[in-house]
Coordinates of C-alpha atoms in Angstrom, one line a residue:
M1 CA 0.0 0.0 0.0
S2 CA 1.3 3.4 -0.9
F3 CA 1.9 5.8 2.0
T4 CA 0.9 8.8 -0.2
D5 CA -2.8 8.0 -0.7
S6 CA -4.4 9.6 2.4
A7 CA -4.2 10.1 6.1
E8 CA -6.7 7.3 6.5
A9 CA -4.3 5.0 4.7
Y10 CA -1.7 5.5 7.4
A11 CA -4.1 4.5 10.1
K12 CA -5.3 1.5 8.2
H13 CA -1.8 0.4 7.5
A14 CA -1.0 0.6 11.2
A15 CA -4.1 -1.4 12.1
D16 CA -3.2 -4.1 9.6
S17 CA 0.3 -4.2 11.0
A18 CA -1.0 -4.7 14.5
N19 CA -3.5 -7.3 13.5
S20 CA -0.8 -9.3 11.7
G21 CA 1.5 -9.3 14.7
E22 CA 3.9 -6.7 13.4
A23 CA 3.6 -4.3 16.3
D24 CA 7.3 -3.8 16.8
L25 CA 9.8 -1.0 16.6
T26 CA 10.4 -1.5 12.9
A27 CA 6.8 -0.5 12.2
A28 CA 7.0 2.3 14.8
R29 CA 10.1 3.8 13.1
K30 CA 8.3 3.7 9.7
L31 CA 5.3 5.5 11.1
L32 CA 7.5 8.0 12.8
R33 CA 9.0 9.0 9.5
D34 CA 6.0 8.7 7.2
V35 CA 3.2 10.0 9.5
F36 CA 4.9 12.4 11.9
G37 CA 7.8 13.5 9.6
Y38 CA 10.7 12.7 12.0
D39 CA 13.9 10.7 11.2
K40 CA 14.6 9.5 14.6
F41 CA 13.1 9.2 18.1
R42 CA 13.9 11.8 20.8
F43 CA 15.6 10.6 24.0
G44 CA 13.5 8.0 25.8
Q45 CA 10.8 7.7 23.3
E46 CA 12.0 4.5 21.7
E47 CA 12.5 2.8 25.1
I48 CA 9.1 3.9 26.3
I49 CA 7.3 2.8 23.1
S50 CA 9.2 -0.6 23.2
N51 CA 7.9 -1.1 26.7
V52 CA 4.4 -0.2 25.8
L53 CA 4.3 -2.5 22.8
A54 CA 5.6 -5.3 25.0
G55 CA 2.8 -4.7 27.5
R56 CA 4.9 -3.4 30.3
D57 CA 3.9 -0.7 32.8
T58 CA 6.1 2.3 32.5
L59 CA 6.7 5.6 34.4
A60 CA 8.1 8.2 32.0
L61 CA 9.7 11.3 33.2
L62 CA 10.4 13.6 30.3
P63 CA 10.6 17.4 30.2
T64 CA 7.9 19.5 28.6
G65 CA 8.5 19.6 24.9
A66 CA 10.3 16.2 24.8
G67 CA 7.5 14.5 23.0
K68 CA 5.6 12.6 25.7
S69 CA 2.4 12.4 23.7
M70 CA 4.2 10.5 20.9
C71 CA 4.9 7.7 23.4
Y72 CA 1.2 6.7 23.4
Q73 CA 0.0 8.1 20.1
L74 CA 2.3 6.0 18.0
P75 CA 1.7 2.8 19.9
A76 CA -2.0 3.4 19.6
M77 CA -1.7 3.2 15.8
L78 CA 0.0 -0.2 16.1
L79 CA -1.9 -1.8 19.0
P80 CA -5.3 -3.5 18.5
G81 CA -8.2 -1.9 20.4
V82 CA -8.3 1.6 22.0
T83 CA -5.8 3.6 24.0
I84 CA -7.4 5.5 26.9
V85 CA -5.6 8.8 27.8
V86 CA -6.4 10.4 31.2
S87 CA -6.0 14.1 30.8
P88 CA -6.7 17.0 33.2
L89 CA -8.2 19.7 31.0
V90 CA -10.8 19.9 28.3
S91 CA -8.8 22.3 26.1
L92 CA -5.8 20.0 26.2
M93 CA -7.9 17.1 25.1
D94 CA -9.5 19.0 22.2
D95 CA -6.1 20.3 21.0
Q96 CA -4.6 16.8 21.1
V97 CA -7.5 15.2 19.3
A98 CA -7.3 17.9 16.6
A99 CA -3.5 17.3 16.2
M100 CA -3.9 13.5 15.9
R101 CA -6.7 13.7 13.4
E102 CA -4.5 16.0 11.3
V103 CA -2.1 13.0 10.8
G104 CA -4.7 10.4 10.4
I105 CA -5.1 8.9 13.9
A106 CA -8.7 8.1 14.8
A107 CA -9.0 10.1 18.1
G108 CA -11.9 11.3 20.2
A109 CA -12.7 12.8 23.6
I110 CA -15.6 12.7 26.1
H111 CA -15.9 15.6 28.4
S112 CA -18.3 18.1 29.9
G113 CA -17.8 20.6 27.0
L114 CA -19.5 18.3 24.5
N115 CA -23.2 18.1 23.8
A116 CA -25.2 14.8 24.0
P117 CA -25.1 13.9 20.3
E118 CA -21.3 14.4 20.2
V119 CA -20.8 12.2 23.2
M120 CA -23.1 9.5 21.8
D121 CA -21.3 9.6 18.5
T122 CA -18.0 9.0 20.3
F123 CA -19.5 6.1 22.2
R124 CA -20.7 4.6 19.0
K125 CA -17.2 4.8 17.5
L126 CA -15.7 3.3 20.6
H127 CA -18.0 0.3 20.6
N128 CA -17.6 -0.2 16.8
G129 CA -13.8 -0.2 17.2
E130 CA -13.4 3.0 15.2
L131 CA -11.3 4.8 17.7
K132 CA -7.6 4.3 18.4
V133 CA -7.3 7.0 21.1
L134 CA -9.9 8.2 23.6
Y135 CA -9.3 11.1 26.0
L136 CA -11.0 11.3 29.3
A137 CA -10.9 13.2 32.6
P138 CA -10.2 11.1 35.6
E139 CA -13.7 11.8 37.0
R140 CA -15.3 10.2 33.8
L141 CA -13.0 7.2 33.9
L142 CA -13.8 6.5 37.6
Q143 CA -17.6 6.4 36.9
R144 CA -18.9 2.9 37.4
S145 CA -21.2 3.1 34.3
F146 CA -18.2 4.1 32.1
Q147 CA -16.0 1.3 33.5
E148 CA -18.8 -1.1 32.5
R149 CA -18.7 0.3 29.0
L150 CA -15.0 -0.3 28.8
Q151 CA -15.5 -4.0 29.7
E152 CA -17.2 -4.3 26.3
V153 CA -14.3 -3.0 24.3
R154 CA -10.6 -3.9 23.9
V155 CA -8.4 -1.5 25.9
S156 CA -4.8 -1.9 24.9
L157 CA -3.2 0.9 26.9
I158 CA -4.0 3.3 29.7
A159 CA -1.9 6.5 29.5
V160 CA -2.0 8.8 32.5
D161 CA -0.9 12.3 31.5
E162 CA 0.3 14.8 34.0
A163 CA 0.8 11.9 36.4
H164 CA 2.3 14.1 39.2
C165 CA -1.3 15.2 39.9
I166 CA -1.7 11.7 41.5
S167 CA 0.8 12.4 44.3
Q168 CA 0.0 14.2 47.6
W169 CA 3.6 15.4 47.5
G170 CA 3.2 16.9 44.1
H171 CA 2.6 20.6 43.4
D172 CA -0.7 20.0 41.7
F173 CA -2.4 17.2 43.7
R174 CA -5.9 16.3 42.5
P175 CA -7.8 13.8 44.6
E176 CA -9.6 12.2 41.6
Y177 CA -6.2 11.4 40.1
G178 CA -5.2 9.7 43.3
Q179 CA -8.0 7.2 42.8
L180 CA -6.9 6.0 39.4
G181 CA -5.2 2.9 40.9
E182 CA -8.6 1.2 41.1
I183 CA -8.7 1.1 37.2
R184 CA -6.0 -1.6 37.4
E185 CA -8.6 -3.9 38.9
Q186 CA -11.2 -3.1 36.2
L187 CA -8.8 -3.5 33.3
P188 CA -6.0 -5.8 34.5
G189 CA -4.8 -6.7 31.0
A190 CA -4.0 -3.2 29.9
P191 CA -0.5 -1.8 30.7
V192 CA -0.3 1.7 32.3
L193 CA 1.9 4.4 30.9
A194 CA 2.3 7.3 33.5
L195 CA 3.8 10.5 32.1
T196 CA 5.0 13.6 33.8
A197 CA 7.6 16.4 33.4
T198 CA 7.7 17.4 37.1
A199 CA 8.2 14.8 39.8
D200 CA 10.9 14.6 42.4
A201 CA 11.9 11.3 44.1
V202 CA 9.1 11.3 46.7
T203 CA 6.5 12.1 44.0
R204 CA 7.8 9.4 41.7
Q205 CA 7.4 6.8 44.5
D206 CA 3.9 8.0 45.2
I207 CA 2.9 7.6 41.6
I208 CA 4.2 4.1 41.5
E209 CA 2.4 3.1 44.7
R210 CA -0.9 4.7 43.8
L211 CA -1.0 3.3 40.3
H212 CA 0.3 -0.1 41.4
L213 CA 3.2 0.1 39.0
D214 CA 5.1 -2.5 41.1
D215 CA 7.1 -4.1 38.3
S216 CA 7.2 -1.0 36.0
A217 CA 10.0 0.3 33.9
L218 CA 11.3 3.8 34.7
V219 CA 12.4 6.0 31.8
Q220 CA 13.8 9.3 33.0
G221 CA 15.1 11.9 30.6
S222 CA 17.0 15.0 31.5
F223 CA 15.0 17.8 33.0
D224 CA 17.2 20.2 31.0
R225 CA 15.6 22.5 28.5
P226 CA 18.7 23.9 26.8
N227 CA 16.7 26.0 24.4
I228 CA 15.3 28.1 27.3
R229 CA 17.3 31.0 28.6
Y230 CA 16.5 31.5 32.3
L231 CA 16.6 35.2 33.5
V232 CA 15.8 36.8 36.8
Q233 CA 15.6 40.5 37.0
E234 CA 15.3 42.7 40.1
K235 CA 11.7 44.0 40.3
Y236 CA 11.9 47.8 40.6
K237 CA 9.5 49.4 38.0
P238 CA 7.6 46.2 37.0
R239 CA 5.1 47.7 34.5
T240 CA 7.8 49.5 32.7
Q241 CA 10.0 46.4 32.7
V242 CA 7.1 44.3 31.3
L243 CA 6.3 46.7 28.5
K244 CA 10.0 47.2 27.5
Y245 CA 10.5 43.4 27.4
V246 CA 7.4 42.6 25.4
K247 CA 8.1 45.3 22.9
R248 CA 11.6 43.9 22.4
Q249 CA 10.1 40.5 21.4
R250 CA 8.6 42.0 18.2
G251 CA 5.2 40.1 18.2
A252 CA 6.4 36.8 19.5
S253 CA 4.0 34.6 21.4
G254 CA 4.3 34.9 25.2
I255 CA 2.7 34.3 28.5
I256 CA 2.9 36.6 31.6
Y257 CA 2.0 34.9 34.9
C258 CA 0.7 37.0 37.7
G259 CA -0.3 36.2 41.3
S260 CA -3.7 37.9 41.3
R261 CA -6.7 38.2 38.9
K262 CA -6.8 42.0 39.3
R263 CA -3.2 42.3 38.2
T264 CA -3.7 40.2 35.0
E265 CA -6.4 42.5 33.9
E266 CA -4.5 45.7 34.7
L267 CA -1.4 44.5 32.9
A268 CA -3.3 43.3 29.9
E269 CA -5.1 46.7 29.6
M270 CA -1.8 48.5 29.8
L271 CA -0.2 46.4 27.1
M272 CA -3.3 46.9 24.8
R273 CA -3.1 50.6 25.3
E274 CA 0.5 50.4 24.0
G275 CA -0.5 48.6 20.9
I276 CA 0.3 45.0 22.0
R277 CA -2.2 42.3 21.0
A278 CA -2.8 41.1 24.5
A279 CA -5.6 39.5 26.6
A280 CA -6.2 38.7 30.3
Y281 CA -7.0 35.2 31.5
N282 CA -8.1 34.3 35.0
A283 CA -10.8 32.1 36.6
G284 CA -12.9 35.1 37.5
L285 CA -13.6 36.2 33.9
P286 CA -16.7 35.0 32.0
H287 CA -16.2 31.6 30.3
D288 CA -16.7 33.2 26.8
Q289 CA -14.0 35.8 27.5
R290 CA -11.6 33.1 28.7
A291 CA -12.3 30.9 25.7
A292 CA -11.8 33.8 23.3
A293 CA -8.4 34.6 24.9
L294 CA -7.3 31.0 24.7
Q295 CA -8.4 30.6 21.1
G296 CA -7.0 33.9 20.0
F297 CA -3.6 32.9 21.5
I298 CA -3.7 29.4 20.0
R299 CA -4.4 30.9 16.6
D300 CA -1.8 33.6 16.8
D301 CA -4.4 36.4 16.8
I302 CA -3.2 37.4 20.3
D303 CA 0.5 37.6 21.0
V304 CA 0.5 37.9 24.8
V305 CA -1.8 36.4 27.4
V306 CA -1.5 37.8 31.0
A307 CA -2.8 35.1 33.2
T308 CA -3.0 33.5 36.6
V309 CA -2.1 29.8 36.9
A310 CA -5.7 29.1 35.7
F311 CA -4.0 29.4 32.3
G312 CA -2.3 26.1 33.0
M313 CA -1.8 22.6 31.6
G314 CA -4.3 23.1 28.9
I315 CA -2.0 25.1 26.7
N316 CA -1.0 23.0 23.7
K317 CA 0.9 25.7 21.8
P318 CA 4.5 24.8 20.8
N319 CA 5.6 28.2 19.5
V320 CA 5.4 30.2 22.8
R321 CA 8.7 32.1 22.7
F322 CA 8.7 33.6 26.2
V323 CA 7.2 33.1 29.6
M324 CA 7.4 35.9 32.2
H325 CA 6.6 35.6 35.9
Y326 CA 5.5 38.9 37.3
D327 CA 5.2 37.3 40.7
L328 CA 7.1 34.5 42.4
P329 CA 5.6 31.0 41.8
R330 CA 4.8 28.9 44.8
S331 CA 7.1 26.0 43.9
V332 CA 10.0 25.0 41.6
E333 CA 7.8 22.4 40.0
A334 CA 5.2 25.0 39.1
Y335 CA 7.9 27.3 37.8
Y336 CA 9.4 24.5 35.8
Q337 CA 6.1 23.5 34.3
E338 CA 5.0 27.0 33.5
T339 CA 8.3 28.1 32.0
G340 CA 8.3 24.8 30.1
R341 CA 5.4 26.1 28.1
A342 CA 8.0 28.2 26.3
G343 CA 9.9 26.7 23.4
R344 CA 8.1 23.3 23.3
D345 CA 9.0 23.2 19.6
G346 CA 12.7 23.2 20.5
A347 CA 13.4 26.7 19.1
A348 CA 15.0 29.4 21.3
A349 CA 12.9 30.7 24.1
E350 CA 13.2 32.7 27.3
A351 CA 11.9 32.4 30.9
I352 CA 12.2 35.7 32.7
M353 CA 11.1 36.4 36.3
L354 CA 10.8 39.7 38.1
Y355 CA 11.8 39.2 41.8
E356 CA 11.5 41.3 44.8
P357 CA 12.2 39.8 48.3
G358 CA 9.1 41.5 49.7
D359 CA 6.9 39.3 47.4
A360 CA 8.4 36.3 49.1
A361 CA 7.8 37.7 52.5
W362 CA 4.2 38.3 51.6
V363 CA 3.7 34.7 50.6
W364 CA 5.4 33.5 53.8
K365 CA 3.0 35.6 55.8
I366 CA 0.0 33.9 54.2
L367 CA 1.5 30.5 54.7
E368 CA 2.2 31.1 58.3
E369 CA -1.4 32.2 58.9
H370 CA -2.6 28.6 58.2
D371 CA -2.7 25.7 60.7
E372 CA 0.3 23.5 60.4
T373 CA -0.5 20.3 58.4
P374 CA 1.6 17.8 56.5
Q375 CA 0.4 19.5 53.2
L376 CA 1.2 22.9 54.5
R377 CA 4.7 21.7 55.4
V378 CA 5.1 20.5 51.8
E379 CA 4.0 23.9 50.5
K380 CA 6.5 25.7 52.7
Q381 CA 9.4 23.5 51.7
K382 CA 8.5 24.0 48.0
F383 CA 8.2 27.7 48.3
S384 CA 11.5 27.9 50.2
A385 CA 13.1 26.1 47.3
M386 CA 11.5 28.6 44.9
T387 CA 12.9 31.6 46.8
S388 CA 16.3 29.9 46.8
F389 CA 16.1 29.7 43.0
A390 CA 15.2 33.4 42.7
E391 CA 18.0 34.4 45.1
A392 CA 20.6 32.0 43.7
Q393 CA 24.1 33.1 43.0
T394 CA 25.1 30.0 40.9
C395 CA 23.9 29.0 37.5
R396 CA 20.1 28.9 37.5
R397 CA 20.0 25.8 35.3
L398 CA 22.1 23.9 37.8
V399 CA 19.7 25.0 40.6
L400 CA 16.7 23.6 38.6
L401 CA 18.4 20.4 37.6
N402 CA 19.8 19.8 41.1
Y403 CA 16.3 20.3 42.6
F404 CA 15.2 17.3 40.5
N405 CA 18.2 15.3 41.6
E406 CA 20.0 15.7 38.3
Y407 CA 23.4 17.0 39.6
R408 CA 25.7 18.8 37.4
D409 CA 28.7 21.1 38.1
K410 CA 29.2 22.8 34.7
A411 CA 27.4 26.1 34.2
C412 CA 25.0 26.4 31.3
G413 CA 26.2 29.7 29.8
N414 CA 22.5 30.5 29.0
C415 CA 21.1 32.2 32.1
D416 CA 21.5 35.6 33.6
L417 CA 24.1 34.4 36.1
C418 CA 26.2 32.8 33.4
I419 CA 25.9 35.8 31.1
Q420 CA 26.7 38.3 33.9
P421 CA 28.5 36.2 36.6
P422 CA 28.5 37.4 40.2
R423 CA 31.8 37.8 42.0
Q424 CA 33.3 34.5 43.2
Y425 CA 35.3 33.7 46.3
D426 CA 37.0 30.7 48.0
G427 CA 34.1 29.5 50.1
T428 CA 35.7 26.3 51.4
V429 CA 36.0 27.4 55.0
D430 CA 32.4 28.8 55.0
A431 CA 31.2 25.5 53.5
Q432 CA 33.0 23.5 56.1
K433 CA 31.5 25.5 58.9
A434 CA 28.0 25.2 57.5
L435 CA 28.3 21.4 56.7
S436 CA 29.8 20.7 60.1
C437 CA 27.0 22.5 61.8
V438 CA 24.4 20.4 59.9
Y439 CA 26.3 17.3 61.0
R440 CA 26.6 18.4 64.6
T441 CA 22.9 19.2 64.9
G442 CA 22.1 15.6 63.8
Q443 CA 20.9 16.4 60.3
Q444 CA 17.4 16.9 61.7
F445 CA 16.9 20.7 61.4
G446 CA 16.2 23.2 58.6
V447 CA 18.1 26.1 57.2
H448 CA 17.1 28.8 59.8
H449 CA 17.9 26.7 62.8
V450 CA 21.4 25.8 61.5
V451 CA 22.0 29.5 60.8
D452 CA 20.9 30.4 64.3
V453 CA 23.5 27.9 65.7
L454 CA 26.2 29.2 63.4
R455 CA 25.6 32.8 64.5
G456 CA 25.3 31.9 68.2
S457 CA 21.7 32.8 68.7
Q458 CA 20.3 32.4 72.2
N459 CA 16.7 31.5 71.3
Q460 CA 14.8 28.9 73.2
K461 CA 14.9 26.2 70.6
I462 CA 18.7 26.2 70.6
K463 CA 18.8 25.9 74.4
Q464 CA 16.1 23.2 74.4
F465 CA 18.3 21.0 72.2
N466 CA 21.6 22.0 74.0
H467 CA 22.9 23.3 70.6
D468 CA 24.6 26.1 72.5
Q469 CA 27.0 23.4 73.7
L470 CA 28.1 22.4 70.2
S471 CA 31.6 23.1 68.8
T472 CA 29.9 24.9 65.8
Y473 CA 27.9 27.2 68.0
G474 CA 28.7 30.8 67.2
I475 CA 31.5 30.0 64.7
G476 CA 29.7 32.1 62.1
S477 CA 28.9 35.1 64.2
D478 CA 31.0 37.4 62.0
H479 CA 28.4 37.2 59.2
S480 CA 24.7 38.1 58.9
A481 CA 21.9 35.6 58.9
E482 CA 21.3 36.4 55.2
Y483 CA 24.9 35.6 54.5
W484 CA 24.7 32.1 55.9
V485 CA 21.3 31.4 54.3
S486 CA 23.0 32.2 51.0
V487 CA 25.9 29.8 51.7
L488 CA 23.5 27.0 52.7
R489 CA 21.3 27.6 49.7
Q490 CA 24.4 27.4 47.4
L491 CA 25.4 24.1 49.1
I492 CA 21.9 22.8 48.4
H493 CA 22.2 23.9 44.8
R494 CA 25.6 22.3 44.4
G495 CA 24.2 18.9 45.7
L496 CA 26.2 18.9 49.0
L497 CA 23.0 19.2 51.1
L498 CA 19.5 17.8 50.6
Q499 CA 16.3 19.1 52.2
D500 CA 14.1 16.2 53.3
I501 CA 10.6 17.2 52.6
R502 CA 9.3 14.3 54.8
R503 CA 11.1 15.6 57.9
H504 CA 10.2 19.3 58.0
S505 CA 12.9 20.2 55.4
A506 CA 15.7 18.9 57.5
L507 CA 19.2 19.4 56.0
V508 CA 21.0 16.2 55.2
L509 CA 24.6 15.8 54.0
T510 CA 25.3 14.0 50.7
E511 CA 28.3 12.0 49.7
E512 CA 29.5 15.0 47.8
A513 CA 30.0 16.9 51.1
R514 CA 32.6 14.5 52.4
P515 CA 35.6 15.7 50.4
V516 CA 34.8 19.3 51.2
L517 CA 34.5 18.6 54.9
R518 CA 37.8 16.8 54.8
G519 CA 39.5 19.6 53.0
E520 CA 40.3 17.4 50.0
V521 CA 38.7 19.8 47.5
A522 CA 38.2 23.6 47.4
L523 CA 34.8 25.1 46.8
T524 CA 34.1 28.4 45.1
L525 CA 31.0 30.2 46.2
A526 CA 29.3 33.4 45.0
E527 CA 29.2 36.7 46.9
P528 CA 25.7 38.1 47.3
R529 CA 24.7 40.7 44.7
L530 CA 21.7 42.5 43.2
A531 CA 20.4 40.6 40.2
T532 CA 20.6 42.3 36.9
T533 CA 19.7 41.1 33.4
A534 CA 21.8 41.7 30.3
Q535 CA 20.2 43.5 27.4
L536 CA 19.8 40.6 25.1
N537 CA 18.5 40.3 21.5
S538 CA 14.8 39.4 21.2
V539 CA 14.1 35.7 21.1
V540 CA 12.8 35.8 17.5
E541 CA 16.2 37.2 16.4
Q542 CA 18.1 34.1 17.6
G543 CA 19.2 31.4 15.2
Q544 CA 21.0 31.3 11.9
H545 CA 18.0 31.1 9.6
D546 CA 16.9 33.9 7.2
K547 CA 14.7 36.1 9.4
A548 CA 12.9 37.8 6.5
L549 CA 12.0 34.5 4.9
F550 CA 10.9 33.1 8.2
R551 CA 8.4 36.0 8.6
R552 CA 7.0 35.3 5.1
L553 CA 6.6 31.6 5.9
K554 CA 4.8 32.5 9.2
K555 CA 2.4 34.7 7.3
L556 CA 1.7 31.9 4.8
R557 CA 1.2 29.5 7.6
K558 CA -1.3 31.8 9.2
E559 CA -3.2 32.2 6.0
I560 CA -3.5 28.5 5.5
A561 CA -4.5 27.9 9.1
E562 CA -7.3 30.5 8.9
R563 CA -8.5 29.0 5.7
E564 CA -8.6 25.5 7.2
G565 CA -9.9 26.6 10.6
K566 CA -7.0 25.3 12.7
P567 CA -4.1 26.6 14.8
P568 CA -1.0 27.7 12.8
F569 CA 1.3 25.3 14.7
V570 CA -0.8 22.4 13.5
V571 CA 0.3 23.3 9.9
F572 CA 4.0 23.5 10.8
S573 CA 6.0 24.3 13.9
D574 CA 8.3 27.3 14.2
V575 CA 11.2 24.8 14.1
S576 CA 10.0 23.5 10.8
L577 CA 9.7 27.0 9.4
Q578 CA 13.2 27.9 10.7
E579 CA 14.7 24.9 9.0
M580 CA 12.9 25.9 5.8
A581 CA 14.4 29.4 6.1
L582 CA 17.8 27.9 6.7
L583 CA 18.0 25.0 4.3
L584 CA 15.8 26.6 1.5
P585 CA 14.2 23.4 0.1
S586 CA 13.2 23.9 -3.5
S587 CA 11.9 20.5 -4.4
E588 CA 9.6 17.8 -2.8
S589 CA 12.5 15.6 -2.0
E590 CA 14.3 18.4 -0.2
F591 CA 11.1 19.5 1.5
L592 CA 10.7 16.0 3.0
R593 CA 14.1 16.4 4.8
I594 CA 12.6 19.2 6.9
S595 CA 11.9 18.1 10.5
G596 CA 8.2 17.6 11.0
V597 CA 7.4 17.1 7.3
G598 CA 5.9 13.7 6.5
Q599 CA 4.1 12.5 3.4
I600 CA 0.7 13.9 4.6
K601 CA 2.0 17.4 5.2
L602 CA 4.0 17.3 1.9
E603 CA 0.8 16.5 0.0
R604 CA -1.2 19.2 1.9
Y605 CA 1.2 22.1 2.1
G606 CA 4.4 21.3 0.3
E607 CA 3.6 23.1 -3.0
A608 CA 2.6 26.3 -1.3
F609 CA 5.7 26.5 0.9
I610 CA 8.1 25.5 -1.8
T611 CA 6.6 28.1 -4.1
E612 CA 6.9 30.8 -1.4
I613 CA 10.6 29.8 -0.8
N614 CA 11.4 29.9 -4.5
D615 CA 9.6 33.2 -5.1
Y616 CA 11.6 34.7 -2.2
L617 CA 14.9 33.4 -3.6
A618 CA 14.0 34.7 -7.1
A619 CA 13.2 38.1 -5.7
E620 CA 16.5 38.2 -3.7
N621 CA 18.5 37.3 -6.8

């Protein structure tokens, strides 16, 4: 069968392959090239897909933009029956369904945003074996009546997206997600694929236990997003800073996160008065207004959305070029996930945060007003780690990666602290004092108690534990509390100390601390400084491609998308357009070499884009 007939031909070919027992990696690689337009799998995808095809439960930890959805979409084409995908938000389901249908995968969703005839049509397709992928919210999947329906069809795979929502230790815990383990009893023959981009060691273990993934494979990619430049700027005239930054981006897509609904609306109005195509998004706005903002953003009619975290996991837009945090996020996981919405297509992107210590103090005040509970202790620990990131004096990427237990010691060269390094000093003696104090206090106390011991504080807690009798008591009295907090935070960032979330954020020494304590290695630390951000080129000006041609191709993409009633990125990603503007394909064979161009997209769009490129080259010559 020719792979150039139609999108349906791909799906039928995949189904035939599965029915004849050919559901293996050879067939998967062919579909990857012919359907999705990629020459090779990204890191972790092949291993995950191999596990899924073999029927093995798998926990996949891959960063945002690493292609997690491919890990169930492609197997769904090869496996008999239907793949069930548990997804948290309606907009995310609809976007994924549209993208899969674009490449010929029979996909559907059942959610509260559909009317009764649409739901019944999806049920009909499910029972007739016409669906390969079905998206559901956890609440729907947990309904007894729906589970009875699933007993009547063949379920080949259960994929749980945003699996960190399962864990009570995660930053976005949802009780309904926590009950998904019972599905294993209803569908014991279907393997489970749990996917997330943000899960520390405690959260990972919770996911495994709650989903009963006792004999599962763990595939963990790097948390690094090298295409994202991390920037933190001192917050002094925030509105002026926002406007100046957005204007420098020359119409690129971006998200600005704020801590309050009122602020999102005020900032959006300010940007619009300045001629920026912007919109506000928060949970207090009417549904129609929120929907219009989301759709306008997805379709590139709106450049900047100013939002609360309500504008969250449902964003399926790969060409977001920047994410700005006007206010400090509550956790590193939330920050990582929100900044991860920039540059999902792999092209250059920026994550910029405006930070003022008073903002952190305000959040701490709110946290302290609540009764102490295990969940509140988790929130405090996570917010403490977030403030440590904002106040870091070492490479920000290292701080992020070390938080997720991915320890590195080589600076990234692509964050504000690498671009404008703070002054360094030999911090070996300071590190030894701090590490010794952690050890002498029994590795059972948090940062502030250790600092109090170092500085010789006479508070009641120190006397209660007789810590005023320790050899490390008062050995750091020549420096301020802020100084020692900075030292301890840097030691955490460097992987010499851990904060145990299960024991009230107690500091614990790692193996990496031993050679420093023994004086076998020297340690360089950063002196405190006021954060500044270099004046950098706009994100859209980065890269070696022809910028003028890229703008023409973006315009063509937008015209085609409007004509076909779909988001521009569904036609081609920014990365594909950048490759076109760099490699200048002038024939079908050359066009097929562009990343993201398969046979289907060649047939649909190849002629228009090749013509545009050739016309541009002719005009230039």
